[in-house]
Coordinates of C-alpha atoms in Angstrom, one line a residue:
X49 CA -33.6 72.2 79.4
X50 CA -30.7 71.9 77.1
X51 CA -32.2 71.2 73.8
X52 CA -30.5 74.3 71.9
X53 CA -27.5 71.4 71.4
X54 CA -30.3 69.2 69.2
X55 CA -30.8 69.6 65.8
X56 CA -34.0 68.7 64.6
X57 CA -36.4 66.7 66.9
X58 CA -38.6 70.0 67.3
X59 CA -41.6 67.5 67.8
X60 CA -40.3 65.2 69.8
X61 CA -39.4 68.4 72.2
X62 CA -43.1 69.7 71.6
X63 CA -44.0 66.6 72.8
X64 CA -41.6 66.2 75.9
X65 CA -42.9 69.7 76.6
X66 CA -46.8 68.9 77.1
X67 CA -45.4 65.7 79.2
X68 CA -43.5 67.9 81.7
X69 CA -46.6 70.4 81.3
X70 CA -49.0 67.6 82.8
X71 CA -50.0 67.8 86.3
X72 CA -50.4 63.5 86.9
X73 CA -47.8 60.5 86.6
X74 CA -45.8 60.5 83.0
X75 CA -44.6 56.9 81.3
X76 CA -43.1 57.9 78.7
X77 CA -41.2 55.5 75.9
X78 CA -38.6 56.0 73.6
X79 CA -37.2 53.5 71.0
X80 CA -35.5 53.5 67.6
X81 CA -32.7 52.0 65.7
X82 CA -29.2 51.8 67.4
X83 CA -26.9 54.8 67.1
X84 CA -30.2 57.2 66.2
X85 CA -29.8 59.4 69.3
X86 CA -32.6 59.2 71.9
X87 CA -29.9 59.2 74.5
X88 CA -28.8 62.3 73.5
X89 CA -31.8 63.7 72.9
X90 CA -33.2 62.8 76.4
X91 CA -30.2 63.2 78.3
X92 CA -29.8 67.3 76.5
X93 CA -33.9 67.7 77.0
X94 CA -33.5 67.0 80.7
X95 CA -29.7 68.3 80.6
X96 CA -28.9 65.6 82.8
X97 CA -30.6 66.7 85.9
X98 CA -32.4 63.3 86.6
X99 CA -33.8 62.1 89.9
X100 CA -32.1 59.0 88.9
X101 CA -30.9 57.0 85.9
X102 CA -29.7 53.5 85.4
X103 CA -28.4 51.7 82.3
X104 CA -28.9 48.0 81.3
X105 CA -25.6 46.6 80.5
X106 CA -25.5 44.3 77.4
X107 CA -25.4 40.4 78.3
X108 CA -24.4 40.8 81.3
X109 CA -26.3 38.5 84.5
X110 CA -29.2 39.6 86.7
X111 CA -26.8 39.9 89.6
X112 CA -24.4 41.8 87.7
X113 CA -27.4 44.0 86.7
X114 CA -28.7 44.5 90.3
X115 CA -25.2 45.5 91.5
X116 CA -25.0 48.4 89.1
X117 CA -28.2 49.8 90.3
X118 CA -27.3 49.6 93.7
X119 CA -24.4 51.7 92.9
X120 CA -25.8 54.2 90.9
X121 CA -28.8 54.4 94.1
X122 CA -25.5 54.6 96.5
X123 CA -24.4 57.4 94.4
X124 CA -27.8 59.1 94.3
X125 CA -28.1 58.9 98.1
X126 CA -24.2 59.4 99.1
X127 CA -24.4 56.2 101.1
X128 CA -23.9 52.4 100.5
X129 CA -26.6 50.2 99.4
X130 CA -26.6 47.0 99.2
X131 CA -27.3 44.8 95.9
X132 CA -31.2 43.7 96.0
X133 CA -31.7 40.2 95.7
X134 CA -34.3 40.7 92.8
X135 CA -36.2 43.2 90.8
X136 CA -39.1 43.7 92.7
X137 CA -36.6 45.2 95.8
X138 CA -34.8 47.1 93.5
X139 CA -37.6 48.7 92.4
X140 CA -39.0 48.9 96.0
X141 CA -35.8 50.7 96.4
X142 CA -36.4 53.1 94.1
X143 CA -39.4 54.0 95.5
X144 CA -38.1 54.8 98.8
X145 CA -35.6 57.0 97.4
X146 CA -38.0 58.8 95.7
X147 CA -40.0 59.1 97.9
X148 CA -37.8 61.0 99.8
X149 CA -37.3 63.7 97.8
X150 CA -38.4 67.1 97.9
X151 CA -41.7 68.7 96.0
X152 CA -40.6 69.0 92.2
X153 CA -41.0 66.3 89.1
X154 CA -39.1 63.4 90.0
X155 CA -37.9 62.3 86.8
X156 CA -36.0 58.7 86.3
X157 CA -33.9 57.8 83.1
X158 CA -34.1 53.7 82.5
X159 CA -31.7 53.8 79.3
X160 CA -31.3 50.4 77.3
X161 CA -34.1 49.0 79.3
X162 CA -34.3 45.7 77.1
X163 CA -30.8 45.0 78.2
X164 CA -32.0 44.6 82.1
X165 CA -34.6 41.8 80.7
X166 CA -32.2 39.1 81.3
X167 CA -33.7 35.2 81.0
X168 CA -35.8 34.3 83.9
X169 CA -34.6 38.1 85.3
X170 CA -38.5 38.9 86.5
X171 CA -37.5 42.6 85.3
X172 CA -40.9 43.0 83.6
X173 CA -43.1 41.6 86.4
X174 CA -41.4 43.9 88.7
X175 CA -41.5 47.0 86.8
X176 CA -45.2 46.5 86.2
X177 CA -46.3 46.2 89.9
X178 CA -43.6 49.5 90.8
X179 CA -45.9 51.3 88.5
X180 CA -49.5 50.6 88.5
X181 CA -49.0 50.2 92.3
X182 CA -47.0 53.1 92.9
X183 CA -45.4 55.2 90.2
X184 CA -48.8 55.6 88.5
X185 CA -50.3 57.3 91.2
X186 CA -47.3 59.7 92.1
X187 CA -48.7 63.1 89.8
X188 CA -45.1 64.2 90.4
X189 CA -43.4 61.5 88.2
X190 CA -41.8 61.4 85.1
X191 CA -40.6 58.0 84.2
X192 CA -38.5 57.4 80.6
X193 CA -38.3 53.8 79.6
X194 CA -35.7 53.5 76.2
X195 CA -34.3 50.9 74.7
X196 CA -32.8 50.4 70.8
X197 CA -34.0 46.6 71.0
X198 CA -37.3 48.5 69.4
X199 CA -39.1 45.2 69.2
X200 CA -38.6 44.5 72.6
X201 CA -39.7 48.3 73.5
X202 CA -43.0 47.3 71.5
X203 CA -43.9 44.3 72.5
X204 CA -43.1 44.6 76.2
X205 CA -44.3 48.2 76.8
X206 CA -45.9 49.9 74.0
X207 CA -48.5 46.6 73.0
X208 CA -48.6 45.2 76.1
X209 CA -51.7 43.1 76.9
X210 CA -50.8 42.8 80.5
X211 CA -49.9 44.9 84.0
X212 CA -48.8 47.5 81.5
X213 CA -51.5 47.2 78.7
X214 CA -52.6 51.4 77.8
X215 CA -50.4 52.7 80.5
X216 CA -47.5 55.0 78.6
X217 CA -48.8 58.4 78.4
X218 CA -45.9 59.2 75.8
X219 CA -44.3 57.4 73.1
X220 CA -41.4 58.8 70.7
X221 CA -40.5 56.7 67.8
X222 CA -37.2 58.2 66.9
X223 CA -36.0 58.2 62.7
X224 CA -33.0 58.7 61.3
X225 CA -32.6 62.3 60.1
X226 CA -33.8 63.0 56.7
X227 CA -31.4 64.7 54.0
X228 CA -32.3 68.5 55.6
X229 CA -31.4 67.5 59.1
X230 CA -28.5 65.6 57.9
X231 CA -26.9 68.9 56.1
X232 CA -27.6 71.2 59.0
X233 CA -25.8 68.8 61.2
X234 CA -22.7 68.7 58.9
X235 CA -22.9 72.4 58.8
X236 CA -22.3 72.9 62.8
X237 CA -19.5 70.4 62.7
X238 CA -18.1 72.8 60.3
X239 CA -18.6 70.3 56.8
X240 CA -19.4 72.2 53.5
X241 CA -19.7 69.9 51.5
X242 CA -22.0 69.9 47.9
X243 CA -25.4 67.9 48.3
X244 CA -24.3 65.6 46.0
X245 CA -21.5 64.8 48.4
X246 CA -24.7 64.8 50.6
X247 CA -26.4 62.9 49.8
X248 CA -23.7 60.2 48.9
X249 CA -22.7 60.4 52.7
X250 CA -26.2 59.6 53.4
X251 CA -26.9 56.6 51.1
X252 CA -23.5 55.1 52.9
X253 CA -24.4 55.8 56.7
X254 CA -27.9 57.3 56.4
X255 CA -29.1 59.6 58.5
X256 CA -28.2 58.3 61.9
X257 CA -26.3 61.3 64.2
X258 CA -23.7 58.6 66.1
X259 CA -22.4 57.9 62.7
X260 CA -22.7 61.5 61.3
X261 CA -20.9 63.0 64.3
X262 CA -17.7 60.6 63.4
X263 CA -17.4 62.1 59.9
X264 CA -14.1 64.9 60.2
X265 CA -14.7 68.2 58.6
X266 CA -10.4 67.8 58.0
X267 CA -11.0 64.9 55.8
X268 CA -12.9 65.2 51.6
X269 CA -15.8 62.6 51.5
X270 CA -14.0 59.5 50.0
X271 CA -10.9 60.1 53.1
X272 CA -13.4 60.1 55.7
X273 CA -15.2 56.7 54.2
X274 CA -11.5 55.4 54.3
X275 CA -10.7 56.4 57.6
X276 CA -14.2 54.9 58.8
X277 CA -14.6 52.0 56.9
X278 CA -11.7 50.4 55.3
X279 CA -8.7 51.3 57.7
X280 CA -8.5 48.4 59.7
X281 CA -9.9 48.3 63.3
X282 CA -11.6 51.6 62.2
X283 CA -14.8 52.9 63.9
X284 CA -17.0 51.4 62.0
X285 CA -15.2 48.2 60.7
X286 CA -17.2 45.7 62.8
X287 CA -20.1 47.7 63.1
X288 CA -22.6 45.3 61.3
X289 CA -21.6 42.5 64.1
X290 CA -22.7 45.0 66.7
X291 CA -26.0 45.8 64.9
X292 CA -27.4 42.7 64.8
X293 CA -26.0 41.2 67.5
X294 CA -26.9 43.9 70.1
X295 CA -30.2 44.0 68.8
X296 CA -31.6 40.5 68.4
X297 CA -31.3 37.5 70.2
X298 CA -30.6 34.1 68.0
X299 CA -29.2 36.8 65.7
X300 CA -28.8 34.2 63.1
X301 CA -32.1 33.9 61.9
X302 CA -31.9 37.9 61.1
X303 CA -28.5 37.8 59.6
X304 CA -29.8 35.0 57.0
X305 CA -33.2 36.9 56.3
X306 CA -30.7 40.3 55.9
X307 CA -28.2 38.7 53.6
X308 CA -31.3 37.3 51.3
X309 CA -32.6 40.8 50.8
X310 CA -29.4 42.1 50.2
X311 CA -29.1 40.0 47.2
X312 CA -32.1 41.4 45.6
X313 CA -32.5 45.5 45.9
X314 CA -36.1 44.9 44.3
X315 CA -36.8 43.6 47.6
X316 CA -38.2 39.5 47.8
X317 CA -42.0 38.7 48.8
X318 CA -42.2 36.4 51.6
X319 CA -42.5 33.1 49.8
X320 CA -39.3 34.1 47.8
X321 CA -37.6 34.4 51.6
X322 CA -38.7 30.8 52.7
X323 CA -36.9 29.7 49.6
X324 CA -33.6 31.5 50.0
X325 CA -33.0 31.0 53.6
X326 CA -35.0 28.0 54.3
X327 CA -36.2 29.4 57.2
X328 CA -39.4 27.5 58.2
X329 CA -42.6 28.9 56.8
X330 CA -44.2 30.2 59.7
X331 CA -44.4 32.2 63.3
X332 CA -41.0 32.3 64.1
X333 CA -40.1 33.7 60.9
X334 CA -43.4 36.1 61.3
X335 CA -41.6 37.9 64.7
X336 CA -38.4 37.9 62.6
X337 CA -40.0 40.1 59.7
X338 CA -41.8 42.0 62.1
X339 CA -38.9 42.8 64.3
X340 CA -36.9 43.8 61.6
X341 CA -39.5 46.0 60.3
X342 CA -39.9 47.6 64.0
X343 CA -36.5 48.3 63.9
X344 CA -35.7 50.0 60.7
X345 CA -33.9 47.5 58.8
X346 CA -37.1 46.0 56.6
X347 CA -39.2 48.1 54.7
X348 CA -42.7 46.1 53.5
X349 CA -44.0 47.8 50.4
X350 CA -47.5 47.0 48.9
X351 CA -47.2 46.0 45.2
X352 CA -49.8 47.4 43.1
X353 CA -52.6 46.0 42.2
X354 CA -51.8 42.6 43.9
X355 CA -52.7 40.7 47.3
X356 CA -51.1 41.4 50.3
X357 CA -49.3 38.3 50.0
X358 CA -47.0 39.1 47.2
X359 CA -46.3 42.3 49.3
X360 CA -42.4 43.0 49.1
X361 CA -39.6 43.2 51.8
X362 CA -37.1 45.0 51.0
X363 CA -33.4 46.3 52.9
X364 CA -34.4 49.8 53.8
X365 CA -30.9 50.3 56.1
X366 CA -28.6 52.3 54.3
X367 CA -25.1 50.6 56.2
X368 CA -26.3 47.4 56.3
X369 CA -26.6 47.4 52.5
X370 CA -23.0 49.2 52.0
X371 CA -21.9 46.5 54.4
X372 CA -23.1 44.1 52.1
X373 CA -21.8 45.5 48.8
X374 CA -18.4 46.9 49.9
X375 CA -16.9 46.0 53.6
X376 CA -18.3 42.6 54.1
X377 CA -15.4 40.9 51.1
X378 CA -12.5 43.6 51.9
X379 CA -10.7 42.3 55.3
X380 CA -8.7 45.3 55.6
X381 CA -7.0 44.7 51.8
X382 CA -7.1 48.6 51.0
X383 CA -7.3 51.1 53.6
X384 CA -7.8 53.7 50.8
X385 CA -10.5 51.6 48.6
X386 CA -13.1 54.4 48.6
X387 CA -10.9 56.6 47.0
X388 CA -9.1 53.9 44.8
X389 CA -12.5 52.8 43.1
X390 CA -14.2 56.0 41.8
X391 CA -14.9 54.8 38.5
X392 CA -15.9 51.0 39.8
X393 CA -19.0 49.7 37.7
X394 CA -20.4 48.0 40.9
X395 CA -20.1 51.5 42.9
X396 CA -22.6 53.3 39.8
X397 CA -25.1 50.3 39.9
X398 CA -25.0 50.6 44.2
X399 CA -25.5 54.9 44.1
X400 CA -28.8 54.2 41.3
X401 CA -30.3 51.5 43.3
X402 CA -29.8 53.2 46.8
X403 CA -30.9 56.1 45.5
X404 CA -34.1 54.7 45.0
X405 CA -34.2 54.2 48.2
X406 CA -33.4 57.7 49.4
X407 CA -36.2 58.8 47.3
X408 CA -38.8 56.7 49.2
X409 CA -37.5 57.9 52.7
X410 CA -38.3 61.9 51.0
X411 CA -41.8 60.5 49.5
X412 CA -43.4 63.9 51.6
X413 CA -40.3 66.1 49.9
X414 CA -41.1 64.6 46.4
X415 CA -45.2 65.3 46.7
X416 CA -44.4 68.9 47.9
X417 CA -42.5 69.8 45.0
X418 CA -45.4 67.8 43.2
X419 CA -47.8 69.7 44.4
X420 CA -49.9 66.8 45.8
X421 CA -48.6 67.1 49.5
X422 CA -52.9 67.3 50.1
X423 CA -53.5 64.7 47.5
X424 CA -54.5 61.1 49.6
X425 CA -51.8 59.0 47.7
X426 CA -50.0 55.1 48.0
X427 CA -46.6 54.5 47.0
X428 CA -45.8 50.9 45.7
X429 CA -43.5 49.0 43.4
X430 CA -44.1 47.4 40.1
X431 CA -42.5 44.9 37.9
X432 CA -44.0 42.6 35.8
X433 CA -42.1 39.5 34.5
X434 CA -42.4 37.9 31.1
X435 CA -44.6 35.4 30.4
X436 CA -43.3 31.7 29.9
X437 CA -46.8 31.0 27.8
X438 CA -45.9 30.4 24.2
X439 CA -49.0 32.0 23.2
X440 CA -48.0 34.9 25.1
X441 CA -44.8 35.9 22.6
X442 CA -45.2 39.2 22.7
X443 CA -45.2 40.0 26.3
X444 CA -42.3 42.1 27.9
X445 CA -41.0 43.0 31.3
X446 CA -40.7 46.0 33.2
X447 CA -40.1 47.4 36.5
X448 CA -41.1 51.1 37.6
X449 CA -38.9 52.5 40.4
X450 CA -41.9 54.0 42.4
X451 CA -45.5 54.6 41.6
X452 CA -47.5 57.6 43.4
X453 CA -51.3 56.3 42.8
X454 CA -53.4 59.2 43.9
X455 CA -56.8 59.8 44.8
X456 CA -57.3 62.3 41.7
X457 CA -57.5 59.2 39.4
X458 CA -53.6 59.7 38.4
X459 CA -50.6 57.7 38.9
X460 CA -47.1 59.4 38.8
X461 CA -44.9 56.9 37.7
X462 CA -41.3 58.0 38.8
X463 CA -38.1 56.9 38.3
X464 CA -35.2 57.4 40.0
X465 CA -31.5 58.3 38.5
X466 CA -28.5 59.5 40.9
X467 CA -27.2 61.8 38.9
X468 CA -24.2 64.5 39.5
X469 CA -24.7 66.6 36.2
X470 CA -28.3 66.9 34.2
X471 CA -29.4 63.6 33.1
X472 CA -29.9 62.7 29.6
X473 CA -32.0 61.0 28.0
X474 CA -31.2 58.9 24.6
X475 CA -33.1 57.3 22.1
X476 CA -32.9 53.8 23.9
X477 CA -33.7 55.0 27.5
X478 CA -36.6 56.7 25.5
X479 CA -37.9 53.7 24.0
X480 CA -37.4 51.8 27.4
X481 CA -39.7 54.1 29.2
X482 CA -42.3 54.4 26.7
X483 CA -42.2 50.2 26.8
X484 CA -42.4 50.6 31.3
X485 CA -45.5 52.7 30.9
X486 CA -47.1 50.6 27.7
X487 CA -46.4 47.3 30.0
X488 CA -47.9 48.6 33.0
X489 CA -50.9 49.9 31.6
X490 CA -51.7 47.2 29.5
X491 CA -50.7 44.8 32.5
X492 CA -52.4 46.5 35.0
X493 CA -55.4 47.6 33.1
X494 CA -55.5 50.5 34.7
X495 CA -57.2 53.7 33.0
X496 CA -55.8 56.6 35.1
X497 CA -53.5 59.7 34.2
X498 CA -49.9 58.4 33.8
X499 CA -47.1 61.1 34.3
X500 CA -44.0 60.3 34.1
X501 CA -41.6 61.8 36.9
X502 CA -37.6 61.8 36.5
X503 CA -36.2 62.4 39.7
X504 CA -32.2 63.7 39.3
X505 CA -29.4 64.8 41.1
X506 CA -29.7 67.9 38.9
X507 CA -32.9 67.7 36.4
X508 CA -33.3 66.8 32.9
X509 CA -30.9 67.7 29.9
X510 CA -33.6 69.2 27.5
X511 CA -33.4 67.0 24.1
X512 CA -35.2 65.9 21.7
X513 CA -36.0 62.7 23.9
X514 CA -37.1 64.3 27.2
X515 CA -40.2 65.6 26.2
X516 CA -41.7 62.6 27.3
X517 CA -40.9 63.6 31.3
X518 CA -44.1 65.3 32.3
X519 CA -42.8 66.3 35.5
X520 CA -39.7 66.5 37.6
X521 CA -38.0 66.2 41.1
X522 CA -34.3 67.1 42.0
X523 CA -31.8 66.4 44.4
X524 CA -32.1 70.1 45.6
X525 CA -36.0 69.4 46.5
X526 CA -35.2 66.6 48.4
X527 CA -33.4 69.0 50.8
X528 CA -37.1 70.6 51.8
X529 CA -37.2 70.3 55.3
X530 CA -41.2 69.2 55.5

């Protein structure tokens, strides 16, 4: 196996390893978000020594589709097949041919699988009967199904109520790398950069490896987000188009849901959706949600204390949202605009807001340094708007970044500030989060423990004001690889 070339992923091999370890038939399914790296990480498990592999090409016909396998078998068998007329030879085909092979696993690679799922293509159909009438019953077998179109992956293979309904063995759900896995990666590409440099890469690209492996260790931070972003025809200039367009069919309908949230970093409930995109109120708009939630892009966050109707959706993809806020408007007007807007008022109010963000994707780093990584816990949002009752004069809004409600009857209420040096704390951002806490209590009602938790780039400046952080979280703890 070649997996000494992965970084990270140490239970996904675990897992791969007990699958080979097996003594009966293996499906096994991989999905995640585009450019995440389960075709790297299979084809480096496996090092490439498959029984066969075939990859769906995007768009492209049935026919077209069927032709390429029949090449790849021609290859596989060093003589010429011919193109199947459908699915269900192809696969019959496959059989054969694997059937013919000596004692050993037989292991088959079906990459982008969503993409050979063409309309009226009878992929699905076909696939089922190849394996509950065959491939199921081979103990020698190791097939991997994997796809980035996650909701298809889910709703065709992992919950499917038909031919295929409980069959996978094995199912990887690959993530983005987290902040650790992301610095260990720059490090064997030979990038030393500070965290904070980090950890700004990260809230730009997140931790996806396709986009990490682009960055050059020649180039500082801002050159390399030049060279990516805002030269023109640079590697990821039209990347957003390829996102969502790869991804989802009637890609239209997820474009206008995406733009919506990234107008509002709070994140919208759904009824505040329906309004903005006037997208009808109801199933079609359900799968949209759902998909995008499948697939990384949507987070949905409980609010506290409230119905799961005013839950929140929120942009939880860290390009789509620097798409939004810095390529979408440029055209190619600056090739050096990262470097030429440092001290850009709309770049400080992005960095606080995504690093809110960031925080949420390390909530298991943040209750470590805690100490309430064994504490049962919910995280949620908060804000409360003002009342528009005349009798209710005295009412004030607030909005906590994060709250950490935990089964020891406290409630760490955290906020988040992307910080390079130690933050500090004045008089008015004193008084403003004395107000947050005095709101939500007396909002909320709630009669639990409230500690207040600053989480920095580098800690607390200790003032007179900053006594009133009871405990805190810094940029260096979100580096805990847990």
């Amino acid at each position: 196996m070649g997996v000494e070339k992965l970084i990270g992923r140490t239970e996904e091999i675990k897992r791969l390893d007990r699958c080979m370890s097996e003594e009966q038939a293996q499906l096994i399914i991989v999905y995640g978000r585009w450019r995440v790296g389960k075709t790297y990480l299979i084809s480096q498990y496996f090092n490439g020594a498959f029984s066969f592999s075939f990859t769906g090409s995007y768009k492209e016909s049935r026919k077209k589709q069927l032709v390429n396998f029949a090449k790849e078998l021609s290859v596989k068998q060093g003589k010429n097949i011919e193109a199947p007329k459908d699915w269900t030879d192809a696969f019959f085909l496959l059989r054969g041919y694997l059937s013919s092979l000596k004692e050993g696993k037989k292991i088959v690679f079906f990459d982008e699988m969503p993409w050979m799922d063409t309309q009226r293509s009878g992929f699905l159909g076909a696939f089922e009967y190849f394996w509950n009438h065959w491939g199921s019953k081979q103990d020698n077998l190791v097939f991997i199904a994997c796809g980035s179109a996650t909701s298809w992956m889910i709703r065709n293979i992992d919950e499917n109520k038909g031919g295929l309904f409980n069959r996978q063995t094995c199912k990887l759900f690959l993530k983005h790398f987290n902040l650790a896995m992301t610095e260990k990666m720059l490090l064997s590409k030979g990038i030393q950069w500070e965290r904070y440099d980090i950890a700004l890469c990260y809230m730009i690209m997140g931790g996806y490896p396709y986009y990490l492996n682009l960055l050059s260790p020649e180039l500082t931070l801002s050159e390399n987000i030049d060279y990516l972003f805002f030269r023109e025809r640079g590697e990821l200039w039209d990347e957003f188009d390829h996102l969502y367009n790869t991804l989802f069919s009637n890609s239209e309908k997820y474009v206008k849901v995406i733009t919506a949230l990234s107008r509002k970093a709070g994140g919208m409930t759904r009824s505040e959706l329906v309004e903005t995109t006037k997208l009808p109120d109801g199933g079609g708009l359900t799968k949209v949600l759902k998909n995008l939630i499948d697939s990384g892009f949507v987070r949905l966050s409980s609010f506290y204390n409230q119905k799961s109707k005013d839950s929140i959706y929120q942009l939880c993809d860290y390009y789509t949202m620097f798409y939004f806020k810095f390529i979408r408007d440029q055209n190619g007007q600056d090739e050096n605009y990262w470097k030429n807007t440092t001290d850009l008022p709309a770049r400080r109010v992005w960095a606080g807001l995504t690093f809110e963000m960031l925080c949420k994707d390390h909530i298991s780093q943040i209750k470590k340094k805690l100490s309430i990584g064994g504490v049962y816990s919910k995280t949620y949002s908060w804000f409360h708007y003002p009342s528009k009752d005349d009798d209710e004069e005295d009412d004030e809004g607030a909005q906590i970044d994060m709250l950490i409600d935990r089964r020891d009857n406290t409630i760490n209420v955290c906020e988040a500030k992307f910080s390079h040096d130690k933050y500090v704390i004045d008089k008015e951002y004193s008084r403003n989060l004395r107000k947050k806490i005095e709101v939500f209590r007396r909002v909320t009602k709630s009669n639990k423990t409230l500690i207040l938790t600053m989480i920095t780039g580098s800690g607390v400046k200790k003032n007179m004001y900053s006594g009133i952080v009871s405990s805190q979280v810094t940029l260096d703890d979100l580096f805990e690889d847990v």
